[in-house]
Amino acid sequence: MNQRVRHIYAGGNTARGYRSFLDSVLSGITKRIVLTGDVEGLPSSLIQAIGEKAVHQVKLVEWIHSPFVTGAIDGVVIPEWKAAVVDGSYPRQLKPQAPGLREIYVDLQRVVSKERLVRHKDDILALQEKVHVETERAQHAFAEALRVHEEWESVFIAHLDREQANRVCDEVLRLFFGDAYAEKESTIRRMYLGAATPEGPHDFVPNLTEVVPKRYLIKGRPGSGKSTILKRLVAEAEQRGFDAEVYHCGLDPNSLDMVVVPERGLAIFDSTAPHEYFAERDSDEIIDMYARAIAPGTDEKYKEKLEKYRVRYKEATKKGTAHLKEAQEARLLLSRLYLDATDQERVAEIRAAIVRVLDV
């Protein structure tokens, strides 16, 4: 089965602030067009136009989705050409490697009329401030959600059979690798499984596992060892020389939610809310960490306490989502102001120039 389009998140509004894996996502990409100038809304439309043109000419296109505005695009990666076009505006982060050689910076302020923007100066300043304040409030709410989640986890960690959890982990390693080693250095590519967005948590698990023949879905409770298994799996892949796609948690970037080992045709992911999935294919298998490694009766013993954690966690994440929604509305208003001040003929010239550089 061939896959022509993949959807990923490279950055996220996390409990630890905005965190980006864009450098890892672009590993191996030697032709990078970076759109600068902080012209709200324009990079996304440019990237989409260029990516849509490439979709019909290459085997695979990866869309990097924005966690800030629903439906917006932060970048497009074309692996076949080792090329990418990305939004380099704040707060997205891309470490320069060889400006002018690997990175070509395109300043989009050149296509915007300063005279037109001046007419809306006060509105623009107010909207920019609202974006900053609401995004910061969202991240504070997600930080509270993570604190609650850690309290939630503590209940199950206290009742975790570590010996049994390690046994499950060893089983997973054998399932993935057996005695196999790859005679090369591994490549570890990191991104997010999903993201906190203005519409709530969102992920692309079905798309990202579409061509993976075998999937393992880990079920369990917070603190039952799911992320630990995935971290050990990544370390094992690296030691054995196998490439791995590593998908971090959109709430806590220090935690892992999914690992794909393409050369082995295998994927394993945390299949609990907010990215809960069920066995849909004959080849899917469930790994239930609650049943395998948590003391029986834990749910029942702490029923009231666990329900309070669940409610507090839901309230905090809902609050964070509401703030992201407010920030998105401000961004969309900014987009309209910048669009009104944009010279579309000059935009078309820039798009054509990028297409020539990419040889689309």
PDB file of C-alpha atoms in Angstrom, residues 13 26 31 38 43 48 52 54 91 124 141 151 156-157 179 184 209-210 235-236 241 249 254 275 286 293 314 329 353:
ATOM      1  CA  ASN A  13       0.983  24.292  23.057  1.00  0.00           C
ATOM      2  CA  LEU A  26      13.409  18.337   8.997  1.00  0.00           C
ATOM      3  CA  LYS A  31      16.587  22.462   0.883  1.00  0.00           C
ATOM      4  CA  ASP A  38       5.264  37.337  10.969  1.00  0.00           C
ATOM      5  CA  PRO A  43       2.572  31.613   5.267  1.00  0.00           C
ATOM      6  CA  GLN A  48      -0.661  25.013   0.950  1.00  0.00           C
ATOM      7  CA  GLU A  52      -0.812  20.988  -3.410  1.00  0.00           C
ATOM      8  CA  ALA A  54       3.868  18.915  -5.244  1.00  0.00           C
ATOM      9  CA  PRO A  91       7.186  31.134  18.199  1.00  0.00           C
ATOM     10  CA  ILE A 124      -3.045  45.124  15.360  1.00  0.00           C
ATOM     11  CA  ALA A 141      -4.132  25.780  32.152  1.00  0.00           C
ATOM     12  CA  GLU A 151      -1.403  13.282  41.057  1.00  0.00           C
ATOM     13  CA  PHE A 156      -1.465   3.759  40.004  1.00  0.00           C
ATOM     14  CA  ILE A 157       2.300   4.090  40.383  1.00  0.00           C
ATOM     15  CA  ASP A 179      17.240 -11.170  17.358  1.00  0.00           C
ATOM     16  CA  LYS A 184      23.669   0.811  10.011  1.00  0.00           C
ATOM     17  CA  THR A 209      -0.409   4.168  10.922  1.00  0.00           C
ATOM     18  CA  GLU A 210      -2.250   3.725   7.615  1.00  0.00           C
ATOM     19  CA  ALA A 235      16.500   3.157  22.966  1.00  0.00           C
ATOM     20  CA  GLU A 236      16.479  -0.442  21.692  1.00  0.00           C
ATOM     21  CA  GLY A 241      20.339   0.387  14.136  1.00  0.00           C
ATOM     22  CA  CYS A 249       2.660  13.651  23.999  1.00  0.00           C
ATOM     23  CA  ASN A 254       8.744  14.652  27.916  1.00  0.00           C
ATOM     24  CA  HIS A 275      -6.352   9.588  21.613  1.00  0.00           C
ATOM     25  CA  ILE A 286      -4.228  -4.842  22.630  1.00  0.00           C
ATOM     26  CA  ALA A 293       0.705  -4.677  35.886  1.00  0.00           C
ATOM     27  CA  LYS A 314     -11.043  17.709  32.176  1.00  0.00           C
ATOM     28  CA  GLU A 329     -10.050  34.393  16.910  1.00  0.00           C
ATOM     29  CA  ALA A 353      10.167  31.834  -7.200  1.00  0.00           C
TER      30      ALA A 353
END
